[in-house]
Amino acid sequence: MRQSQKTEPQADRLSRIGLENRKYTRARSTDYGEGKGMSVTIQDLVLDRNNLNQAYLRVKRNKGAAGIDGMTVFDLLRYLRENKAELITSLRDGSYKPAPVKRVEIPKPNGGVRKLGIPTVVDRMVQQALAQVLTPIFERVFSDNSFGFRPHRGAQDAITRVVDLYNQGYRRVVDLDLKAYFDNVNHDLMIKYLQQYIDDPWTLRLIRKFLTSGVLDHGLFARSDKGTPQGGPLSPLLANIYLNELDKELTRRGHHFVRYADDCNIYVKSQRAGERVMRSITQFLEKKLKVKVNPDKTKVGSPLRLKFLGFSLGVDRNGAYARPAKQSQKRVKQALKLVTKRNRGVSLTRIFEEIHQKMRGWLQYYSIGKLTGFIQRLDQWLRARIRQYIWKQWKKFKTKVTNLQKLGLSYQDAYKFASTRKGYWRTAHSKTLNYSLTNRKLEHLGLINLSKPLRLIQSD
C-alpha cells in the first residue's frame, strides 16, 4: 500500500498561487489583494500568520528532542505568546540569528553512527515555515525520478519504479554510495543552486544563517563550514535541491535512475555500461558537486542481489517483484529476538505490545513486496519464542503442572511433561507444548498473527 507524505494545507494553497517567473521573488495572490496591483514576497509568505501557525502545529505534532536551550515543543506556545512580535521583527529586519544545533549520534543498523543536528524548537518552527513556502516552488523543478522527502512520494513508489525498469530490460544497477553526504554539502554551491530559482536576498541570507549556525557537541562549539545537519525541517529540502543537480545531469545524459535522498541507483543494460557510468558519475559528483563517493560501497551489480531502501528484487514467470532484502529479514528477526529474550522479566502483555508496535510499521513498509512465505516462517518462529518465554516464566515444577492442567492436560501427563530436562528452546518445539499452547490460545493472549494484518494491508 502506498504511503504518501502529507503536505501542509498552507503548502497546498501556495501551490495554487501561480508564481509567474522562473526566479521567484514575488507572487500575485488573491489573499493579498490580487486585482489591486498588490504583490507579496517570499518573506511575506513565510511570515504570514497562517503559515506560521501551520509551522507551529507541525513542529508540535512531530515532537522531537529539545535543542541546546532545553526548550521543548510543549514550551513553544508560551514562548510565542510572549515573544512573537520580537521574533517576527527580527526575522523581517534580518537580525534573527539561529542557535547552534545540538549534536546527537544515532547508531546505524549496519554499524557506525548517524550524526544528527537538533535545532531549537524556535529554529525548527522558522525552518518549517520556510520549507512550507519553498517546497511548492521546487516541486515544479524536481525530477520525476526523485522520491525522498517529497509530498505524495515515498520509498514504495521508488521500488515500484525499480521493478518497472528491471522488466524493461535494465538488469544491471550502479549503486552509488555518497560518503557522509549531509556533512559534506558545499554551502556556496548550495546558495548558487538556490539562486537558479530564487532571486530573493532575504531568503538566501536566512538559509545561509541556518547552514552556518554551528554545532554544539558535548558542550564544545564547532563552526559549520560545510554540510546541512540532519534533524531540521529544512535539511531534507536543501538536500534535494543540491542533488537535483545530479538528477539534471543524469537526465541530460539519458540515464534511467531512481533517487531517494542521497541513495541513488542508475539502471543500465550491461556490466560494462555500468562500470563506465560509475566512473563518469563519480567524477561529476566529486568535481562538480564536491561530495565524496565511497569507493568501497559504490558498485555495479544485479538488482536481484543488491539492496535498495531495504528491498531486493526477485523474478518469477510474471517478471520482477520486490521483496525484503535478506539483511532486512535478518534485522527484523534480530529485533524480535531481543524483544522475546527469555530472561527479560517483563509481562507478556508488554512483549505483545512491543511486537505489535514493531511489526505493524514493518509490514506496512514492505507490503508491496512478496513476503507471504517469510511471514509464515516468522510467525512460526515467533510463536516458538513465546512458548519458550512462557515456559521460563512458570519456573517452579508445581507451577508448570498447574498451568499445564489448566491448558487441558491430565495430572499424569502434566506431571510427566513438567519433569522434562530438555532445554527451553527444545521444550518450546515439543508436541505437548504445541498441543497445550496452541496458536489460537497464543493469539487470544494477545500475540499478533502477522499473516492477518499483512493480508489486510495488501488487500486495501
CSV table of C-alpha atoms in Angstrom, one decimal:
chain,number,residue,atom,x,y,z
A,1,MET,CA,0.0,0.0,0.0
A,2,ARG,CA,1.4,3.3,-1.0
A,3,GLN,CA,2.2,5.7,1.9
A,4,SER,CA,2.0,9.4,0.9
A,5,GLN,CA,3.9,12.1,2.8
A,6,LYS,CA,1.4,14.7,3.9
A,7,THR,CA,1.5,18.3,2.5
A,8,GLU,CA,0.5,21.1,4.8
A,9,PRO,CA,-2.7,23.0,3.9
A,10,GLN,CA,-0.6,26.2,3.6
A,11,ALA,CA,1.7,24.5,1.1
A,12,ASP,CA,-1.3,23.3,-0.9
A,13,ARG,CA,-2.6,26.9,-1.0
A,14,LEU,CA,0.8,28.2,-2.1
A,15,SER,CA,1.0,25.7,-4.9
A,16,ARG,CA,-2.1,27.4,-6.4
A,17,ILE,CA,-0.7,30.9,-6.1
A,18,GLY,CA,0.7,30.9,-9.7
A,19,LEU,CA,4.3,32.1,-9.3
A,20,GLU,CA,5.0,33.6,-12.6
A,21,ASN,CA,8.7,33.6,-13.2
A,22,ARG,CA,11.5,31.0,-13.1
A,23,LYS,CA,13.3,33.0,-10.4
A,24,TYR,CA,10.9,33.7,-7.6
A,25,THR,CA,11.0,36.9,-5.6
A,26,ARG,CA,7.3,37.9,-5.7
A,27,ALA,CA,4.0,36.3,-6.3
A,28,ARG,CA,0.5,37.5,-7.0
A,29,SER,CA,-2.2,36.3,-4.7
A,30,THR,CA,-5.9,36.9,-4.1
A,31,ASP,CA,-5.2,36.5,-0.4
A,32,TYR,CA,-3.0,39.6,-0.6
A,33,GLY,CA,-5.3,41.7,-2.9
A,34,GLU,CA,-4.7,40.5,-6.4
A,35,GLY,CA,-6.6,42.7,-8.8
A,36,LYS,CA,-5.5,45.7,-6.8
A,37,GLY,CA,-2.0,45.7,-8.1
A,38,MET,CA,-0.5,44.3,-4.9
A,39,SER,CA,2.1,41.5,-4.7
A,40,VAL,CA,3.8,39.5,-2.0
A,41,THR,CA,7.3,38.5,-1.5
A,42,ILE,CA,8.6,35.1,-0.2
A,43,GLN,CA,9.3,36.9,3.1
A,44,ASP,CA,5.6,37.8,3.3
A,45,LEU,CA,4.5,34.2,2.6
A,46,VAL,CA,6.9,32.8,5.2
A,47,LEU,CA,5.9,35.3,7.9
A,48,ASP,CA,2.2,35.1,7.1
A,49,ARG,CA,0.2,34.3,10.2
A,50,ASN,CA,-1.5,31.2,8.7
A,51,ASN,CA,1.9,29.8,7.5
A,52,LEU,CA,3.5,30.4,10.9
A,53,ASN,CA,0.5,28.7,12.7
A,54,GLN,CA,0.8,25.7,10.4
A,55,ALA,CA,4.6,25.5,11.1
A,56,TYR,CA,3.9,25.6,14.9
A,57,LEU,CA,1.4,22.8,14.6
A,58,ARG,CA,3.7,20.7,12.5
A,59,VAL,CA,6.6,21.1,14.9
A,60,LYS,CA,4.4,20.3,17.9
A,61,ARG,CA,3.0,17.2,16.2
A,62,ASN,CA,6.5,16.0,15.2
A,63,LYS,CA,7.6,16.3,18.9
A,64,GLY,CA,11.3,15.6,18.9
A,65,ALA,CA,14.1,16.4,21.4
A,66,ALA,CA,14.9,19.9,22.8
A,67,GLY,CA,17.8,21.9,21.3
A,68,ILE,CA,20.7,23.4,23.2
A,69,ASP,CA,18.3,25.8,25.1
A,70,GLY,CA,16.3,22.9,26.6
A,71,MET,CA,13.0,24.3,25.3
A,72,THR,CA,10.6,21.5,24.4
A,73,VAL,CA,7.7,21.6,21.9
A,74,PHE,CA,5.3,21.9,24.9
A,75,ASP,CA,7.1,25.2,26.0
A,76,LEU,CA,6.9,26.7,22.5
A,77,LEU,CA,3.3,28.1,22.7
A,78,ARG,CA,4.0,30.1,25.8
A,79,TYR,CA,7.3,31.4,24.3
A,80,LEU,CA,5.5,32.5,21.2
A,81,ARG,CA,2.7,34.3,23.2
A,82,GLU,CA,5.4,36.3,25.0
A,83,ASN,CA,7.9,36.8,22.1
A,84,LYS,CA,6.0,36.5,18.8
A,85,ALA,CA,6.3,40.2,17.9
A,86,GLU,CA,10.1,40.3,18.6
A,87,LEU,CA,10.6,37.1,16.7
A,88,ILE,CA,8.8,38.3,13.6
A,89,THR,CA,10.6,41.7,13.8
A,90,SER,CA,14.0,40.0,14.0
A,91,LEU,CA,13.1,37.8,11.0
A,92,ARG,CA,11.9,40.7,9.0
A,93,ASP,CA,14.8,43.1,9.7
A,94,GLY,CA,17.5,40.3,9.3
A,95,SER,CA,18.7,40.4,12.9
A,96,TYR,CA,17.4,36.9,13.6
A,97,LYS,CA,20.3,34.5,14.5
A,98,PRO,CA,19.7,30.7,14.7
A,99,ALA,CA,21.2,28.9,17.6
A,100,PRO,CA,23.9,26.2,17.1
A,101,VAL,CA,22.3,22.7,16.6
A,102,LYS,CA,22.7,20.0,19.2
A,103,ARG,CA,24.8,17.1,18.1
A,104,VAL,CA,23.2,13.7,18.6
A,105,GLU,CA,24.6,10.4,17.4
A,106,ILE,CA,22.2,7.6,16.4
A,107,PRO,CA,23.5,4.0,15.9
A,108,LYS,CA,23.1,2.7,12.3
A,109,PRO,CA,21.7,-0.8,11.9
A,110,ASN,CA,24.9,-1.9,10.0
A,111,GLY,CA,27.3,-0.3,12.4
A,112,GLY,CA,28.7,3.2,12.8
A,113,VAL,CA,26.6,6.2,13.8
A,114,ARG,CA,24.4,8.8,12.0
A,115,LYS,CA,25.1,12.3,13.2
A,116,LEU,CA,22.0,14.4,13.7
A,117,GLY,CA,21.9,18.1,14.4
A,118,ILE,CA,18.9,19.1,16.6
A,119,PRO,CA,17.9,22.7,16.2
A,120,THR,CA,16.0,24.6,19.0
A,121,VAL,CA,12.2,24.4,18.7
A,122,VAL,CA,12.0,28.0,17.7
A,123,ASP,CA,14.5,27.5,14.9
A,124,ARG,CA,12.6,24.3,13.9
A,125,MET,CA,9.4,26.4,13.6
A,126,VAL,CA,11.1,29.0,11.4
A,127,GLN,CA,12.7,26.3,9.2
A,128,GLN,CA,9.3,24.6,8.9
A,129,ALA,CA,7.6,27.9,7.9
A,130,LEU,CA,10.3,28.5,5.2
A,131,ALA,CA,10.1,24.9,3.9
A,132,GLN,CA,6.3,25.2,3.5
A,133,VAL,CA,6.8,28.1,1.2
A,134,LEU,CA,9.8,26.8,-0.8
A,135,THR,CA,8.5,23.2,-1.3
A,136,PRO,CA,5.8,24.0,-3.9
A,137,ILE,CA,8.3,26.2,-5.8
A,138,PHE,CA,10.9,23.4,-6.0
A,139,GLU,CA,8.4,20.7,-6.6
A,140,ARG,CA,8.0,22.3,-10.1
A,141,VAL,CA,11.6,21.7,-11.0
A,142,PHE,CA,12.5,18.4,-9.2
A,143,SER,CA,12.9,15.3,-11.2
A,144,ASP,CA,10.2,12.7,-11.6
A,145,ASN,CA,12.9,10.1,-10.6
A,146,SER,CA,13.4,11.6,-7.2
A,147,PHE,CA,11.3,10.2,-4.4
A,148,GLY,CA,12.8,11.0,-1.0
A,149,PHE,CA,11.2,13.6,1.3
A,150,ARG,CA,8.7,14.8,-1.2
A,151,PRO,CA,4.9,15.3,-1.0
A,152,HIS,CA,2.9,12.3,-2.2
A,153,ARG,CA,6.0,10.2,-2.9
A,154,GLY,CA,7.8,7.6,-0.9
A,155,ALA,CA,10.1,4.6,-0.8
A,156,GLN,CA,7.3,2.3,-2.1
A,157,ASP,CA,6.9,4.4,-5.2
A,158,ALA,CA,10.7,4.3,-5.8
A,159,ILE,CA,10.7,0.5,-5.6
A,160,THR,CA,7.7,0.3,-8.0
A,161,ARG,CA,9.8,2.3,-10.5
A,162,VAL,CA,12.8,-0.1,-9.9
A,163,VAL,CA,10.6,-3.1,-10.7
A,164,ASP,CA,9.4,-1.4,-13.9
A,165,LEU,CA,12.9,-0.7,-15.1
A,166,TYR,CA,14.0,-4.3,-14.5
A,167,ASN,CA,11.1,-5.5,-16.5
A,168,GLN,CA,12.1,-3.1,-19.3
A,169,GLY,CA,15.5,-4.9,-19.6
A,170,TYR,CA,17.7,-2.8,-17.3
A,171,ARG,CA,19.3,-5.7,-15.5
A,172,ARG,CA,22.4,-4.0,-14.0
A,173,VAL,CA,22.5,-1.2,-11.5
A,174,VAL,CA,25.1,1.3,-10.4
A,175,ASP,CA,24.6,1.6,-6.7
A,176,LEU,CA,26.0,5.0,-5.7
A,177,ASP,CA,27.1,5.5,-2.0
A,178,LEU,CA,27.8,9.1,-1.0
A,179,LYS,CA,30.1,9.3,2.0
A,180,ALA,CA,28.7,11.4,4.8
A,181,TYR,CA,26.7,13.3,2.2
A,182,PHE,CA,24.8,15.6,4.7
A,183,ASP,CA,28.1,16.5,6.3
A,184,ASN,CA,29.8,17.5,3.1
A,185,VAL,CA,27.4,19.8,1.2
A,186,ASN,CA,29.2,22.8,0.0
A,187,HIS,CA,27.5,26.0,1.2
A,188,ASP,CA,28.5,28.2,-1.7
A,189,LEU,CA,27.3,25.7,-4.2
A,190,MET,CA,24.0,25.3,-2.3
A,191,ILE,CA,23.3,29.0,-2.4
A,192,LYS,CA,24.3,29.0,-6.1
A,193,TYR,CA,21.7,26.3,-6.8
A,194,LEU,CA,19.1,28.1,-4.8
A,195,GLN,CA,19.8,31.3,-6.8
A,196,GLN,CA,18.9,29.4,-10.0
A,197,TYR,CA,15.2,29.5,-8.9
A,198,ILE,CA,15.0,32.1,-6.1
A,199,ASP,CA,16.2,35.7,-6.6
A,200,ASP,CA,15.4,36.8,-3.1
A,201,PRO,CA,18.2,38.1,-0.8
A,202,TRP,CA,16.2,37.8,2.4
A,203,THR,CA,15.5,34.1,1.8
A,204,LEU,CA,19.1,33.3,0.7
A,205,ARG,CA,20.5,35.1,3.8
A,206,LEU,CA,18.2,33.2,6.1
A,207,ILE,CA,19.1,29.9,4.6
A,208,ARG,CA,22.8,30.6,4.9
A,209,LYS,CA,22.4,31.5,8.5
A,210,PHE,CA,20.9,28.1,9.2
A,211,LEU,CA,23.7,26.4,7.3
A,212,THR,CA,26.4,28.3,9.2
A,213,SER,CA,24.8,28.3,12.7
A,214,GLY,CA,27.4,25.8,14.0
A,215,VAL,CA,27.2,22.7,16.2
A,216,LEU,CA,27.4,22.2,19.9
A,217,ASP,CA,28.9,18.8,20.6
A,218,HIS,CA,29.2,17.8,24.3
A,219,GLY,CA,29.5,21.5,25.3
A,220,LEU,CA,32.1,22.3,22.6
A,221,PHE,CA,31.1,24.7,19.7
A,222,ALA,CA,32.2,23.8,16.2
A,223,ARG,CA,31.8,26.1,13.1
A,224,SER,CA,29.7,24.9,10.2
A,225,ASP,CA,31.9,25.4,7.1
A,226,LYS,CA,30.1,22.8,5.1
A,227,GLY,CA,27.1,20.4,5.5
A,228,THR,CA,23.5,20.6,6.2
A,229,PRO,CA,22.8,18.8,9.5
A,230,GLN,CA,20.1,16.1,9.5
A,231,GLY,CA,17.4,16.8,12.1
A,232,GLY,CA,15.8,20.1,11.0
A,233,PRO,CA,12.7,20.5,8.8
A,234,LEU,CA,14.7,22.4,6.1
A,235,SER,CA,17.5,19.9,5.7
A,236,PRO,CA,15.6,17.3,3.5
A,237,LEU,CA,14.5,20.1,1.1
A,238,LEU,CA,18.0,21.5,0.8
A,239,ALA,CA,19.4,18.0,0.3
A,240,ASN,CA,17.1,17.5,-2.6
A,241,ILE,CA,17.8,20.9,-4.1
A,242,TYR,CA,21.6,20.1,-4.1
A,243,LEU,CA,21.2,16.7,-5.6
A,244,ASN,CA,18.7,17.9,-8.1
A,245,GLU,CA,21.9,18.9,-10.0
A,246,LEU,CA,22.8,15.2,-10.2
A,247,ASP,CA,19.3,14.4,-11.4
A,248,LYS,CA,19.6,17.1,-14.1
A,249,GLU,CA,23.0,15.6,-15.2
A,250,LEU,CA,21.7,12.1,-15.3
A,251,THR,CA,18.6,13.2,-17.3
A,252,ARG,CA,20.8,15.2,-19.7
A,253,ARG,CA,22.9,12.0,-20.4
A,254,GLY,CA,19.7,10.0,-20.9
A,255,HIS,CA,20.2,7.6,-18.0
A,256,HIS,CA,17.4,5.7,-16.2
A,257,PHE,CA,17.7,6.3,-12.4
A,258,VAL,CA,15.9,6.3,-9.1
A,259,ARG,CA,17.0,8.5,-6.3
A,260,TYR,CA,15.7,8.6,-2.7
A,261,ALA,CA,17.5,11.4,-0.8
A,262,ASP,CA,21.2,10.5,-1.1
A,263,ASP,CA,20.6,6.9,-2.2
A,264,CYS,CA,20.8,6.8,-6.0
A,265,ASN,CA,20.6,3.8,-8.3
A,266,ILE,CA,21.3,4.1,-12.0
A,267,TYR,CA,20.0,1.3,-14.2
A,268,VAL,CA,21.8,0.1,-17.3
A,269,LYS,CA,21.7,-3.0,-19.6
A,270,SER,CA,25.2,-4.4,-19.2
A,271,GLN,CA,28.1,-4.6,-16.7
A,272,ARG,CA,30.4,-2.8,-19.0
A,273,ALA,CA,28.0,0.2,-19.4
A,274,GLY,CA,27.5,0.2,-15.6
A,275,GLU,CA,31.2,0.5,-14.9
A,276,ARG,CA,31.6,3.3,-17.4
A,277,VAL,CA,28.7,5.2,-15.9
A,278,MET,CA,30.0,4.6,-12.4
A,279,ARG,CA,33.4,6.2,-13.3
A,280,SER,CA,32.0,9.2,-15.1
A,281,ILE,CA,29.3,10.0,-12.5
A,282,THR,CA,31.8,9.6,-9.7
A,283,GLN,CA,33.9,12.2,-11.4
A,284,PHE,CA,30.9,14.5,-11.8
A,285,LEU,CA,29.9,14.2,-8.1
A,286,GLU,CA,33.4,14.8,-6.7
A,287,LYS,CA,34.5,17.6,-9.1
A,288,LYS,CA,31.2,19.4,-9.7
A,289,LEU,CA,29.2,18.8,-6.6
A,290,LYS,CA,32.2,18.5,-4.2
A,291,VAL,CA,30.7,15.4,-2.5
A,292,LYS,CA,32.6,12.2,-1.7
A,293,VAL,CA,31.8,8.9,-3.3
A,294,ASN,CA,32.5,5.8,-1.1
A,295,PRO,CA,34.6,3.5,-3.4
A,296,ASP,CA,34.2,0.5,-1.1
A,297,LYS,CA,30.4,0.7,-1.2
A,298,THR,CA,29.7,2.0,-4.7
A,299,LYS,CA,29.4,-0.9,-7.1
A,300,VAL,CA,27.8,-2.3,-10.2
A,301,GLY,CA,25.7,-5.4,-9.8
A,302,SER,CA,22.4,-7.1,-10.1
A,303,PRO,CA,19.2,-5.7,-8.5
A,304,LEU,CA,18.5,-9.3,-7.5
A,305,ARG,CA,21.4,-9.3,-5.1
A,306,LEU,CA,21.9,-5.6,-4.2
A,307,LYS,CA,19.8,-3.8,-1.6
A,308,PHE,CA,18.0,-0.6,-2.2
A,309,LEU,CA,15.8,1.0,0.5
A,310,GLY,CA,15.7,-2.3,2.3
A,311,PHE,CA,14.4,-4.2,-0.8
A,312,SER,CA,15.9,-6.6,-3.3
A,313,LEU,CA,14.2,-8.0,-6.4
A,314,GLY,CA,13.1,-11.5,-7.3
A,315,VAL,CA,12.0,-12.9,-10.6
A,316,ASP,CA,9.3,-15.4,-11.5
A,317,ARG,CA,7.3,-16.2,-14.7
A,318,ASN,CA,5.4,-12.9,-14.3
A,319,GLY,CA,8.6,-10.8,-14.2
A,320,ALA,CA,10.3,-9.0,-11.4
A,321,TYR,CA,8.9,-8.3,-8.0
A,322,ALA,CA,10.0,-6.6,-4.8
A,323,ARG,CA,10.9,-8.5,-1.7
A,324,PRO,CA,12.6,-7.6,1.7
A,325,ALA,CA,16.3,-7.9,1.3
A,326,LYS,CA,18.0,-10.7,3.3
A,327,GLN,CA,19.6,-8.0,5.5
A,328,SER,CA,16.1,-6.6,6.3
A,329,GLN,CA,14.8,-10.0,7.1
A,330,LYS,CA,17.7,-10.8,9.5
A,331,ARG,CA,17.4,-7.3,11.1
A,332,VAL,CA,13.7,-7.7,11.9
A,333,LYS,CA,14.2,-11.2,13.2
A,334,GLN,CA,17.1,-10.0,15.4
A,335,ALA,CA,14.8,-7.1,16.8
A,336,LEU,CA,12.1,-9.7,17.7
A,337,LYS,CA,14.7,-11.9,19.3
A,338,LEU,CA,15.7,-9.1,21.6
A,339,VAL,CA,12.0,-8.4,22.5
A,340,THR,CA,11.3,-12.0,23.3
A,341,LYS,CA,14.5,-12.7,25.2
A,342,ARG,CA,13.5,-15.3,27.8
A,343,ASN,CA,15.2,-13.6,30.7
A,344,ARG,CA,13.7,-10.1,30.2
A,345,GLY,CA,11.4,-10.5,33.2
A,346,VAL,CA,8.6,-8.3,31.8
A,347,SER,CA,4.9,-9.2,31.3
A,348,LEU,CA,3.6,-11.0,28.2
A,349,THR,CA,1.3,-8.0,27.7
A,350,ARG,CA,4.3,-5.7,27.3
A,351,ILE,CA,6.1,-8.1,25.0
A,352,PHE,CA,3.0,-8.4,22.8
A,353,GLU,CA,2.6,-4.6,22.6
A,354,GLU,CA,6.3,-4.2,21.6
A,355,ILE,CA,5.9,-6.9,18.9
A,356,HIS,CA,2.7,-5.3,17.6
A,357,GLN,CA,4.3,-1.8,17.5
A,358,LYS,CA,7.4,-3.0,15.7
A,359,MET,CA,5.7,-5.2,13.1
A,360,ARG,CA,2.8,-3.0,12.1
A,361,GLY,CA,5.1,-0.4,10.6
A,362,TRP,CA,7.4,-3.1,9.2
A,363,LEU,CA,4.6,-4.9,7.4
A,364,GLN,CA,3.2,-1.6,6.1
A,365,TYR,CA,6.5,-0.6,4.6
A,366,TYR,CA,7.3,-4.0,3.0
A,367,SER,CA,3.7,-4.8,2.0
A,368,ILE,CA,4.3,-4.0,-1.7
A,369,GLY,CA,6.8,-6.9,-1.8
A,370,LYS,CA,6.4,-10.6,-2.0
A,371,LEU,CA,6.8,-11.8,1.6
A,372,THR,CA,4.0,-14.2,2.5
A,373,GLY,CA,6.4,-17.2,2.8
A,374,PHE,CA,8.8,-15.3,5.0
A,375,ILE,CA,6.0,-14.0,7.3
A,376,GLN,CA,4.6,-17.5,7.7
A,377,ARG,CA,8.0,-18.8,8.8
A,378,LEU,CA,8.5,-15.7,11.0
A,379,ASP,CA,5.1,-16.4,12.6
A,380,GLN,CA,6.0,-20.0,13.4
A,381,TRP,CA,9.4,-19.0,14.9
A,382,LEU,CA,7.8,-16.2,16.9
A,383,ARG,CA,5.2,-18.5,18.4
A,384,ALA,CA,8.1,-20.8,19.5
A,385,ARG,CA,9.9,-17.9,21.1
A,386,ILE,CA,6.7,-17.0,23.1
A,387,ARG,CA,6.2,-20.6,24.2
A,388,GLN,CA,9.8,-20.6,25.4
A,389,TYR,CA,9.2,-17.4,27.3
A,390,ILE,CA,6.1,-18.7,29.0
A,391,TRP,CA,7.8,-22.0,30.0
A,392,LYS,CA,10.6,-20.0,31.5
A,393,GLN,CA,8.1,-17.7,33.4
A,394,TRP,CA,6.5,-20.7,35.0
A,395,LYS,CA,9.8,-21.6,36.7
A,396,LYS,CA,8.7,-23.9,39.5
A,397,PHE,CA,7.7,-27.6,38.9
A,398,LYS,CA,4.4,-27.1,40.7
A,399,THR,CA,3.5,-24.0,38.7
A,400,LYS,CA,4.2,-25.9,35.5
A,401,VAL,CA,2.0,-28.8,36.5
A,402,THR,CA,-0.9,-26.5,37.5
A,403,ASN,CA,-0.7,-24.4,34.3
A,404,LEU,CA,-0.5,-27.4,32.0
A,405,GLN,CA,-3.6,-28.8,33.7
A,406,LYS,CA,-5.4,-25.6,33.1
A,407,LEU,CA,-4.5,-25.9,29.4
A,408,GLY,CA,-6.2,-29.3,29.2
A,409,LEU,CA,-3.6,-31.9,30.2
A,410,SER,CA,-4.3,-34.7,32.7
A,411,TYR,CA,-2.4,-34.6,36.0
A,412,GLN,CA,-0.3,-37.6,35.0
A,413,ASP,CA,0.7,-36.0,31.6
A,414,ALA,CA,1.3,-32.6,33.1
A,415,TYR,CA,3.4,-34.2,35.9
A,416,LYS,CA,5.4,-36.2,33.3
A,417,PHE,CA,6.0,-33.3,31.0
A,418,ALA,CA,6.9,-30.8,33.8
A,419,SER,CA,9.7,-33.2,34.7
A,420,THR,CA,11.5,-32.8,31.4
A,421,ARG,CA,15.1,-32.0,31.4
A,422,LYS,CA,15.2,-30.6,27.9
A,423,GLY,CA,16.3,-27.0,27.3
A,424,TYR,CA,13.8,-24.2,26.9
A,425,TRP,CA,14.1,-24.0,23.1
A,426,ARG,CA,13.6,-27.8,22.6
A,427,THR,CA,10.7,-27.7,25.0
A,428,ALA,CA,9.1,-24.9,23.1
A,429,HIS,CA,9.1,-27.1,20.0
A,430,SER,CA,7.7,-30.2,21.8
A,431,LYS,CA,4.4,-31.7,20.7
A,432,THR,CA,2.9,-31.3,24.2
A,433,LEU,CA,3.6,-27.6,24.5
A,434,ASN,CA,2.4,-27.0,20.9
A,435,TYR,CA,-0.8,-29.0,21.7
A,436,SER,CA,-1.4,-27.1,25.0
A,437,LEU,CA,-0.3,-23.6,24.0
A,438,THR,CA,-1.9,-23.7,20.6
A,439,ASN,CA,-1.6,-20.9,18.0
A,440,ARG,CA,-5.2,-19.9,18.8
A,441,LYS,CA,-4.5,-19.6,22.5
A,442,LEU,CA,-1.4,-17.5,21.9
A,443,GLU,CA,-3.4,-15.2,19.7
A,444,HIS,CA,-6.1,-15.0,22.3
A,445,LEU,CA,-3.5,-14.0,24.9
A,446,GLY,CA,-2.5,-11.1,22.6
A,447,LEU,CA,0.2,-12.4,20.2
A,448,ILE,CA,-0.3,-10.8,16.8
A,449,ASN,CA,-0.7,-13.3,13.9
A,450,LEU,CA,1.5,-11.5,11.4
A,451,SER,CA,-0.2,-13.1,8.3
A,452,LYS,CA,-3.5,-11.5,9.1
A,453,PRO,CA,-2.6,-7.8,9.1
A,454,LEU,CA,-0.4,-8.4,6.1
A,455,ARG,CA,-3.4,-9.7,4.1
A,456,LEU,CA,-5.5,-6.7,5.2
A,457,ILE,CA,-2.8,-4.3,4.2
A,458,GLN,CA,-2.3,-5.9,0.8
A,459,SER,CA,-6.0,-6.1,0.1
A,460,ASP,CA,-6.5,-2.4,0.6
